Coordinates of N, CA, C and O and ligand atoms in Angstrom, one line a residue:
M1 N 120.4 112.0 105.0 CA 121.8 112.6 104.6 C 122.5 111.3 104.1 O 122.9 110.0 104.5
S2 N 124.0 111.2 103.8 CA 125.1 109.6 103.6 C 126.1 110.1 104.3 O 126.5 111.2 105.2
S3 N 126.6 108.8 104.6 CA 127.3 108.0 106.3 C 128.2 109.4 105.6 O 129.7 110.2 106.3
D4 N 129.2 110.0 104.9 CA 130.0 111.6 103.7 C 129.9 112.8 105.3 O 130.4 113.2 105.1
D5 N 128.8 113.0 104.8 CA 128.0 113.8 105.6 C 128.6 114.0 106.4 O 128.4 115.0 107.5
D6 N 127.7 112.9 107.9 CA 128.1 113.0 108.9 C 128.8 111.6 109.3 O 127.6 110.3 109.9
P7 N 129.6 111.2 109.3 CA 130.5 109.8 109.5 C 130.5 109.6 110.9 O 130.6 108.7 111.8
T8 N 129.7 110.7 112.1 CA 129.3 110.4 113.6 C 128.2 110.0 113.8 O 127.8 109.7 115.0
G9 N 127.4 110.3 113.0 CA 125.8 109.7 113.1 C 124.8 111.4 113.9 O 123.9 110.9 114.1
N10 N 125.5 111.4 114.2 CA 124.8 113.4 114.8 C 125.1 114.4 114.3 O 125.4 115.0 113.8
A11 N 123.5 114.4 113.0 CA 123.1 115.3 112.5 C 123.5 117.1 112.7 O 124.4 117.7 112.1
E12 N 123.6 117.1 114.1 CA 123.7 118.7 114.7 C 125.6 118.6 114.4 O 126.2 119.3 114.2
A13 N 126.3 117.8 114.1 CA 127.9 118.0 113.9 C 127.8 118.6 113.1 O 128.9 119.3 112.1
T14 N 127.3 119.0 112.0 CA 127.1 119.1 110.8 C 126.3 120.5 110.2 O 126.7 120.8 109.1
V15 N 125.8 121.1 110.6 CA 125.1 121.7 111.0 C 125.8 123.6 111.4 O 126.8 123.5 112.3
T16 N 126.3 123.6 109.4 CA 126.8 125.1 109.9 C 126.2 126.2 110.9 O 124.7 126.2 110.7
A17 N 127.1 126.8 111.0 CA 126.3 128.9 111.4 C 125.0 129.1 110.3 O 124.1 129.6 111.1
F18 N 126.1 129.1 109.0 CA 124.8 129.6 108.2 C 123.1 128.8 107.9 O 122.3 129.9 107.9
E19 N 123.3 127.5 108.0 CA 123.0 126.6 107.9 C 121.8 126.9 109.3 O 120.2 127.8 109.4
R20 N 122.0 127.5 110.1 CA 121.7 127.5 111.2 C 120.6 129.2 111.5 O 119.5 129.4 112.0
L21 N 121.3 129.7 111.2 CA 120.9 131.2 110.9 C 119.3 130.8 109.8 O 118.4 131.9 110.0
G22 N 119.1 130.7 108.8 CA 118.5 130.6 108.1 C 119.0 131.4 106.7 O 118.2 131.7 105.9
G23 N 120.6 130.4 106.4 CA 120.8 130.7 104.8 C 120.8 132.1 104.7 O 120.9 132.9 104.6
E24 N 121.0 132.2 103.0 CA 121.3 133.5 102.0 C 120.2 134.3 102.7 O 120.4 135.5 102.2
A25 N 119.0 134.5 102.5 CA 118.1 135.1 102.8 C 117.9 135.7 103.9 O 118.0 136.8 104.0
K26 N 119.0 135.1 105.2 CA 118.7 135.8 106.3 C 119.9 135.9 106.4 O 120.3 137.6 107.5
V27 N 120.6 135.7 106.3 CA 122.4 136.4 105.6 C 122.6 138.3 105.4 O 122.5 139.1 105.8
R28 N 121.2 137.8 104.3 CA 121.2 138.9 103.3 C 120.4 139.5 104.5 O 120.7 141.6 104.1
Q29 N 119.4 139.6 105.2 CA 118.5 140.5 105.6 C 119.5 141.2 106.8 O 119.6 142.0 106.9
L30 N 120.2 140.1 107.6 CA 121.4 140.4 108.6 C 122.2 141.6 107.5 O 122.1 143.1 108.5
V31 N 123.2 142.0 106.7 CA 123.3 142.6 106.3 C 122.8 143.7 106.0 O 122.9 145.3 105.7
D32 N 121.4 143.7 105.3 CA 120.8 145.1 105.6 C 120.0 145.5 106.3 O 120.8 147.1 106.8
H33 N 120.3 145.1 107.1 CA 119.3 145.9 108.6 C 120.7 146.3 109.1 O 120.3 147.5 109.9
F34 N 121.6 145.4 109.0 CA 123.5 146.0 109.9 C 123.7 147.4 109.6 O 123.9 148.3 109.5
Y35 N 123.8 147.2 108.1 CA 123.6 148.5 106.9 C 122.4 149.9 106.7 O 122.8 151.4 107.4
D36 N 121.5 149.2 107.1 CA 119.9 150.6 108.0 C 120.5 151.1 108.7 O 120.6 151.9 108.5
L37 N 121.3 150.7 109.8 CA 120.8 151.3 111.1 C 122.4 152.0 110.8 O 122.3 153.2 112.0
M38 N 123.6 151.4 110.3 CA 125.1 152.5 110.3 C 124.3 154.0 109.7 O 124.7 154.3 110.4
E39 N 123.3 153.5 108.3 CA 122.4 154.6 108.6 C 122.3 156.4 109.3 O 122.0 156.7 108.7
L40 N 120.8 154.9 110.1 CA 119.9 155.5 110.7 C 120.6 156.7 112.1 O 120.3 157.4 112.1
E41 N 121.0 155.7 112.6 CA 121.6 155.3 113.8 C 123.1 156.7 114.5 O 124.1 156.2 114.0
P42 N 122.4 157.7 115.2 CA 123.9 158.2 114.9 C 125.4 157.6 116.1 O 125.8 158.3 116.2
A43 N 124.9 157.3 116.9 CA 126.1 155.7 117.4 C 127.0 155.9 116.3 O 128.2 155.1 116.9
Y44 N 126.6 155.9 114.8 CA 127.1 154.8 114.3 C 127.7 155.6 113.4 O 127.8 155.6 112.2
A45 N 127.7 156.4 113.7 CA 127.9 157.4 112.4 C 129.4 158.0 111.9 O 129.9 158.1 110.8
G46 N 130.3 158.0 113.6 CA 131.7 157.3 113.1 C 132.0 156.6 111.5 O 133.1 156.7 111.2
L47 N 131.5 155.8 112.2 CA 131.9 154.2 111.2 C 131.2 154.5 109.9 O 131.4 153.7 109.0
R48 N 129.4 155.0 110.1 CA 129.2 155.2 108.6 C 130.4 156.5 107.8 O 130.3 156.0 106.9
A49 N 130.8 157.2 108.8 CA 131.5 158.1 108.0 C 133.1 157.4 106.9 O 132.7 157.6 105.5
L50 N 133.6 156.5 107.1 CA 134.3 156.1 106.6 C 134.0 154.8 104.9 O 134.7 154.5 104.1
H51 N 132.8 154.7 105.2 CA 132.2 154.1 103.9 C 132.2 155.3 103.0 O 131.6 156.9 102.8
P52 N 131.3 154.7 101.6 CA 131.5 154.9 100.8 C 130.2 155.8 100.0 O 129.3 156.1 101.5
S53 N 130.1 156.5 100.0 CA 128.3 157.6 100.0 C 127.6 156.5 100.0 O 126.6 157.1 100.5
T54 N 127.3 155.5 98.9 CA 125.8 155.2 98.6 C 126.8 153.7 99.4 O 127.6 153.6 99.2
L55 N 126.2 152.7 99.9 CA 126.5 151.0 100.2 C 125.2 150.1 100.1 O 126.3 149.4 99.8
E56 N 125.8 150.1 98.1 CA 125.4 149.2 97.8 C 125.9 148.1 97.3 O 126.5 147.0 97.9
G57 N 127.7 148.7 97.0 CA 129.2 148.4 97.1 C 129.2 147.0 98.2 O 129.6 145.5 98.3
S58 N 129.1 148.0 98.9 CA 129.3 147.3 100.3 C 128.6 146.4 101.0 O 128.7 145.1 101.5
R59 N 127.3 146.3 100.9 CA 125.9 145.4 101.3 C 126.2 144.4 100.5 O 126.3 143.1 101.1
D60 N 126.6 144.8 99.4 CA 127.3 143.7 98.5 C 128.1 142.4 99.4 O 128.0 140.5 99.0
K61 N 129.2 142.6 99.2 CA 130.5 142.9 99.5 C 130.2 141.9 101.0 O 130.7 140.9 100.9
L62 N 129.4 142.9 101.9 CA 129.4 141.6 103.7 C 128.8 141.0 103.4 O 128.8 139.3 103.7
F63 N 127.1 140.9 101.9 CA 127.0 139.7 102.0 C 127.6 138.6 101.8 O 127.3 136.8 102.1
W64 N 128.1 138.5 100.8 CA 129.1 137.6 99.6 C 130.1 137.1 100.5 O 130.4 136.1 101.0
F65 N 130.3 138.1 101.6 CA 131.8 137.5 102.8 C 131.3 136.5 103.5 O 131.3 136.1 104.5
L66 N 130.0 137.1 104.4 CA 129.3 136.6 105.0 C 129.4 135.1 105.6 O 129.1 133.9 106.1
C67 N 128.4 134.8 103.9 CA 127.4 133.5 103.8 C 129.0 132.5 103.6 O 128.9 131.1 104.0
G68 N 130.4 132.9 103.0 CA 131.3 131.9 102.7 C 131.7 131.8 104.3 O 132.3 130.4 104.9
W69 N 132.0 133.3 105.4 CA 132.8 132.9 106.2 C 131.9 131.9 107.4 O 132.7 131.4 108.9
L70 N 130.4 132.0 106.8 CA 129.7 130.7 108.0 C 129.1 130.0 108.0 O 128.7 128.9 108.5
G71 N 130.6 129.7 106.4 CA 130.3 127.9 105.9 C 129.2 127.6 105.5 O 128.8 126.3 104.5
G72 N 129.2 128.6 104.1 CA 127.7 128.1 103.8 C 128.5 128.6 102.3 O 129.8 129.2 102.0
P73 N 128.4 128.8 100.5 CA 128.7 129.2 99.6 C 129.4 130.7 99.7 O 129.7 131.9 100.1
S74 N 131.3 129.5 98.5 CA 131.9 131.4 98.3 C 131.6 132.0 97.8 O 132.5 132.2 97.0
H75 N 130.8 132.8 98.3 CA 130.1 133.7 96.3 C 131.9 134.7 96.5 O 131.4 135.1 95.6
Y76 N 132.1 135.2 98.0 CA 133.1 136.6 97.6 C 134.6 136.0 97.2 O 134.5 137.0 96.3
T77 N 134.5 134.0 98.1 CA 135.7 134.2 96.6 C 136.0 133.7 95.4 O 137.0 133.3 94.4
D78 N 134.7 132.8 95.4 CA 134.6 133.1 93.8 C 135.0 134.6 93.1 O 135.1 134.1 91.4
R79 N 134.6 135.5 93.7 CA 135.0 136.9 92.7 C 136.0 137.2 92.9 O 136.2 137.5 91.8
F80 N 136.7 136.7 94.4 CA 137.7 138.4 94.6 C 138.9 137.8 94.8 O 139.8 137.9 95.3
G81 N 139.1 136.8 94.9 CA 139.8 135.5 95.4 C 139.8 135.8 97.0 O 139.0 135.6 97.4
H82 N 140.5 135.5 97.5 CA 141.2 135.3 99.1 C 140.9 136.8 99.7 O 140.9 137.5 99.1
P83 N 140.3 136.8 100.5 CA 139.5 137.9 101.4 C 140.4 139.1 101.4 O 140.5 140.0 101.4
R84 N 142.4 138.6 101.9 CA 143.4 139.3 102.7 C 142.4 140.3 103.6 O 142.2 141.9 103.5
L85 N 141.6 140.0 104.4 CA 140.2 141.4 105.4 C 141.1 142.2 105.4 O 141.5 143.4 105.4
R86 N 142.3 142.2 106.3 CA 143.5 143.1 107.0 C 143.1 143.4 106.3 O 143.8 145.1 106.4
A87 N 144.1 143.8 105.0 CA 145.3 143.9 104.5 C 144.2 145.4 103.4 O 144.1 146.0 103.0
R88 N 142.5 144.5 103.1 CA 141.5 145.3 102.3 C 140.7 146.7 103.5 O 140.3 147.9 102.5
H89 N 141.6 146.2 104.8 CA 140.4 147.4 105.9 C 142.1 148.8 106.0 O 141.3 149.1 107.0
L90 N 143.6 148.2 105.5 CA 144.1 149.2 105.9 C 144.3 150.5 105.5 O 144.2 151.2 106.0
P91 N 143.4 150.7 104.3 CA 143.0 152.3 103.9 C 142.4 152.9 104.9 O 142.5 154.2 104.4
F92 N 141.4 152.8 106.2 CA 140.5 153.1 107.0 C 141.4 153.4 108.2 O 141.7 152.2 108.5
S93 N 141.3 154.1 109.0 CA 142.0 153.9 110.2 C 140.8 153.6 111.2 O 139.7 153.6 111.8
I94 N 141.0 152.3 111.6 CA 140.3 151.7 113.1 C 141.5 151.4 113.9 O 142.4 150.6 113.6
G95 N 140.9 152.0 114.8 CA 141.0 151.9 116.4 C 140.0 150.8 117.0 O 138.9 150.4 116.7
I96 N 140.2 151.1 118.4 CA 138.9 150.7 119.6 C 137.6 151.0 118.8 O 136.3 150.1 118.9
A97 N 137.4 152.4 118.4 CA 135.8 153.7 118.7 C 135.4 152.4 117.6 O 134.3 151.7 117.0
E98 N 135.9 152.6 116.1 CA 135.3 151.9 115.1 C 134.9 150.8 115.7 O 133.7 149.9 114.9
R99 N 136.7 149.5 115.8 CA 135.7 148.7 115.9 C 134.7 148.3 116.6 O 133.7 147.0 117.0
D100 N 135.2 149.0 118.0 CA 133.5 148.7 118.5 C 132.3 149.4 117.7 O 130.6 148.5 118.2
Q101 N 132.8 150.2 117.4 CA 130.5 150.9 117.2 C 130.6 149.6 115.1 O 129.3 149.3 115.4
W102 N 131.7 149.0 115.0 CA 131.4 147.6 113.7 C 130.3 146.7 114.3 O 128.9 145.7 114.7
L103 N 131.1 146.6 115.5 CA 130.2 145.2 116.8 C 129.0 145.4 117.4 O 128.3 145.4 117.0
H104 N 128.7 147.2 118.0 CA 127.7 147.1 118.1 C 126.4 147.3 118.0 O 125.0 146.4 117.7
C105 N 126.7 147.5 116.7 CA 125.3 147.9 115.0 C 125.5 146.4 115.2 O 124.7 146.2 114.9
M106 N 126.6 145.3 114.8 CA 126.5 143.8 114.2 C 125.1 143.6 115.7 O 124.0 142.9 115.2
A107 N 125.0 144.0 116.6 CA 124.8 143.5 118.0 C 123.4 144.0 117.7 O 122.9 142.8 118.6
Q108 N 123.3 145.1 117.6 CA 121.7 145.1 117.4 C 121.5 144.7 116.2 O 120.0 144.5 115.8
A109 N 121.1 145.1 115.4 CA 121.1 143.8 114.1 C 120.1 142.6 114.8 O 119.5 141.7 114.3
M110 N 121.4 141.7 114.8 CA 121.1 140.8 115.0 C 119.5 140.4 116.5 O 119.1 139.2 116.1
D111 N 119.7 141.2 117.2 CA 119.0 141.3 118.7 C 117.6 141.2 117.5 O 116.8 141.2 118.4
E112 N 117.6 142.9 116.5 CA 116.8 143.7 116.2 C 116.2 142.1 115.0 O 114.8 142.3 115.1
L113 N 116.4 141.7 114.5 CA 116.1 140.4 113.3 C 115.7 139.2 115.0 O 114.9 138.5 113.6
G114 N 115.9 139.1 116.2 CA 115.3 137.9 116.0 C 116.1 136.9 116.7 O 115.5 135.5 116.7
I115 N 117.6 137.3 115.7 CA 118.3 135.7 116.1 C 118.4 134.7 117.7 O 118.4 135.6 117.6
D116 N 118.8 133.4 117.4 CA 118.5 132.9 118.8 C 119.5 133.5 119.2 O 120.8 133.5 119.2
P117 N 119.3 134.1 120.8 CA 121.1 134.1 121.1 C 121.8 133.5 120.8 O 122.8 133.7 121.2
H118 N 121.5 132.7 121.7 CA 122.8 131.0 122.0 C 124.1 131.8 120.5 O 124.6 131.7 120.8
L119 N 123.0 131.4 119.2 CA 123.5 131.3 117.7 C 124.5 133.3 117.9 O 125.9 133.1 117.7
A120 N 123.3 134.3 118.1 CA 124.1 135.2 118.4 C 125.4 135.3 118.9 O 126.1 136.3 118.7
D121 N 125.1 134.8 120.4 CA 126.4 135.2 121.0 C 127.5 135.1 120.4 O 128.6 135.0 120.7
R122 N 127.6 133.2 120.1 CA 129.1 132.9 119.6 C 129.3 133.7 119.0 O 130.2 133.7 118.0
L123 N 128.5 134.3 117.4 CA 128.4 135.3 116.6 C 129.4 135.6 116.5 O 130.7 136.9 116.4
A124 N 128.8 136.7 117.8 CA 129.7 138.0 118.1 C 130.6 138.1 118.7 O 131.6 139.1 118.7
A125 N 130.9 136.4 119.6 CA 132.5 135.9 119.8 C 134.0 136.1 118.7 O 134.4 137.1 118.9
A126 N 132.9 135.6 117.3 CA 133.8 135.5 116.2 C 134.0 136.5 115.8 O 135.0 136.8 114.9
F127 N 132.6 137.4 115.3 CA 133.1 138.6 114.9 C 133.9 139.6 115.8 O 134.9 140.5 115.4
F128 N 133.8 139.5 117.6 CA 134.9 140.4 117.9 C 136.2 140.1 117.7 O 136.7 141.0 117.2
N129 N 136.1 138.6 117.7 CA 138.0 138.2 116.9 C 138.5 139.3 115.4 O 139.7 138.9 115.2
T130 N 137.5 138.8 114.7 CA 137.9 139.3 112.9 C 137.6 140.9 113.4 O 138.5 141.4 112.4
A131 N 137.1 141.4 113.8 CA 136.5 142.6 114.4 C 138.0 143.5 114.8 O 139.1 144.3 114.3
D132 N 138.0 142.6 115.6 CA 139.6 143.6 116.8 C 141.6 143.4 115.8 O 142.5 144.4 116.3
W133 N 140.9 141.8 114.8 CA 141.9 141.5 113.8 C 142.9 143.2 113.2 O 143.8 143.2 112.2
M134 N 141.2 143.6 112.6 CA 141.3 144.6 112.0 C 141.7 146.1 112.5 O 142.1 146.7 111.5
R135 N 141.8 146.1 113.6 CA 142.0 147.2 114.3 C 143.8 147.3 113.2 O 145.1 146.7 113.0
N136 N 144.1 148.5 112.9 CA 145.6 149.1 112.8 C 145.8 150.3 113.3 O 146.6 151.0 112.6
R137 N 146.0 151.1 113.7 CA 146.1 151.9 115.1 C 145.8 152.0 116.8 O 145.1 151.1 116.7
Ligands
LIG1 C1 136.5 146.9 113.1 C2 135.9 147.4 112.2 C3 135.7 147.8 110.8 C4 135.5 148.8 110.2 C5 135.3 150.1 110.2 C6 135.2 148.6 109.0 C7 135.1 149.8 107.2 C8 135.1 149.1 106.3 C9 135.4 149.8 105.2 C10 135.1 151.3 105.2 C11 135.0 149.0 103.9 C12 135.0 149.7 102.8 C13 133.7 149.8 102.4 C14 133.4 149.6 101.0 O1 134.6 149.8 99.6 O2 132.1 149.4 100.8 C15 135.1 147.9 104.5 C16 134.5 146.3 103.4 C17 134.2 145.3 103.8 N1 134.7 144.8 105.1 FE1 134.7 145.3 106.6 N2 135.0 147.4 109.2 C18 135.3 146.4 110.0 C19 134.7 145.3 110.5 C20 134.5 144.0 110.1 C21 134.4 142.6 110.1 C22 133.9 142.6 111.5 C23 134.2 142.4 109.0 C24 133.7 141.0 108.8 C25 133.4 140.0 109.6 C26 134.0 142.9 107.6 C27 134.3 142.6 106.2 C28 134.2 143.2 105.1 C29 134.7 143.2 103.9 C30 133.9 142.2 103.5 C31 134.7 144.7 103.0 C32 134.6 144.0 101.5 C33 135.8 144.1 100.8 C34 136.8 144.9 99.8 O3 136.3 143.3 98.9 O4 136.5 145.7 99.5 N3 134.7 144.1 108.0 N4 135.1 147.4 105.7

């Protein structure tokens, strides 16, 4: 590592959530498990109903987005520019119930993949802020 990467001499300081999670392979696994649960679990039927009939496009977009959001490669913005995430969610009616289904589905996916609980807690807090900001009713 060069001194540019780590001016403090503390390797911990430069490790992104993306790296800590396990890079692209793990982000892909997380997104796939999240959408598998959304398809399977009756508790997330309301959330599933907001999505298109096939989830392939949704899987790719969330994967690309999360890579950058976690501090990894900017696949989403390379393709689509600024995420404008709140605007892109305006076509969908999102209240507390939809927000909480999204968050529970993601928490279950992280838990079942055995993601380090400390990291999962930090991510859950960040997901909460983003999901809450998406509410439009
Ligand atoms: C609050 C509850 C949420 C609901 C109900 C919801 C629902 C949806 C739906 C129905 C779509 C369209 C899927 C498609 O076009 O294939 C979508 C797209 C997307 N969502 Fe969410 N979402 C929520 C929260 C989040 C959060 C917290 C994130 C990120 C951390 C996120 C990231 C995305 C991304 C990146 C897209 C693709 C946008 C695009 O390029 O069109 N969503 N969401």
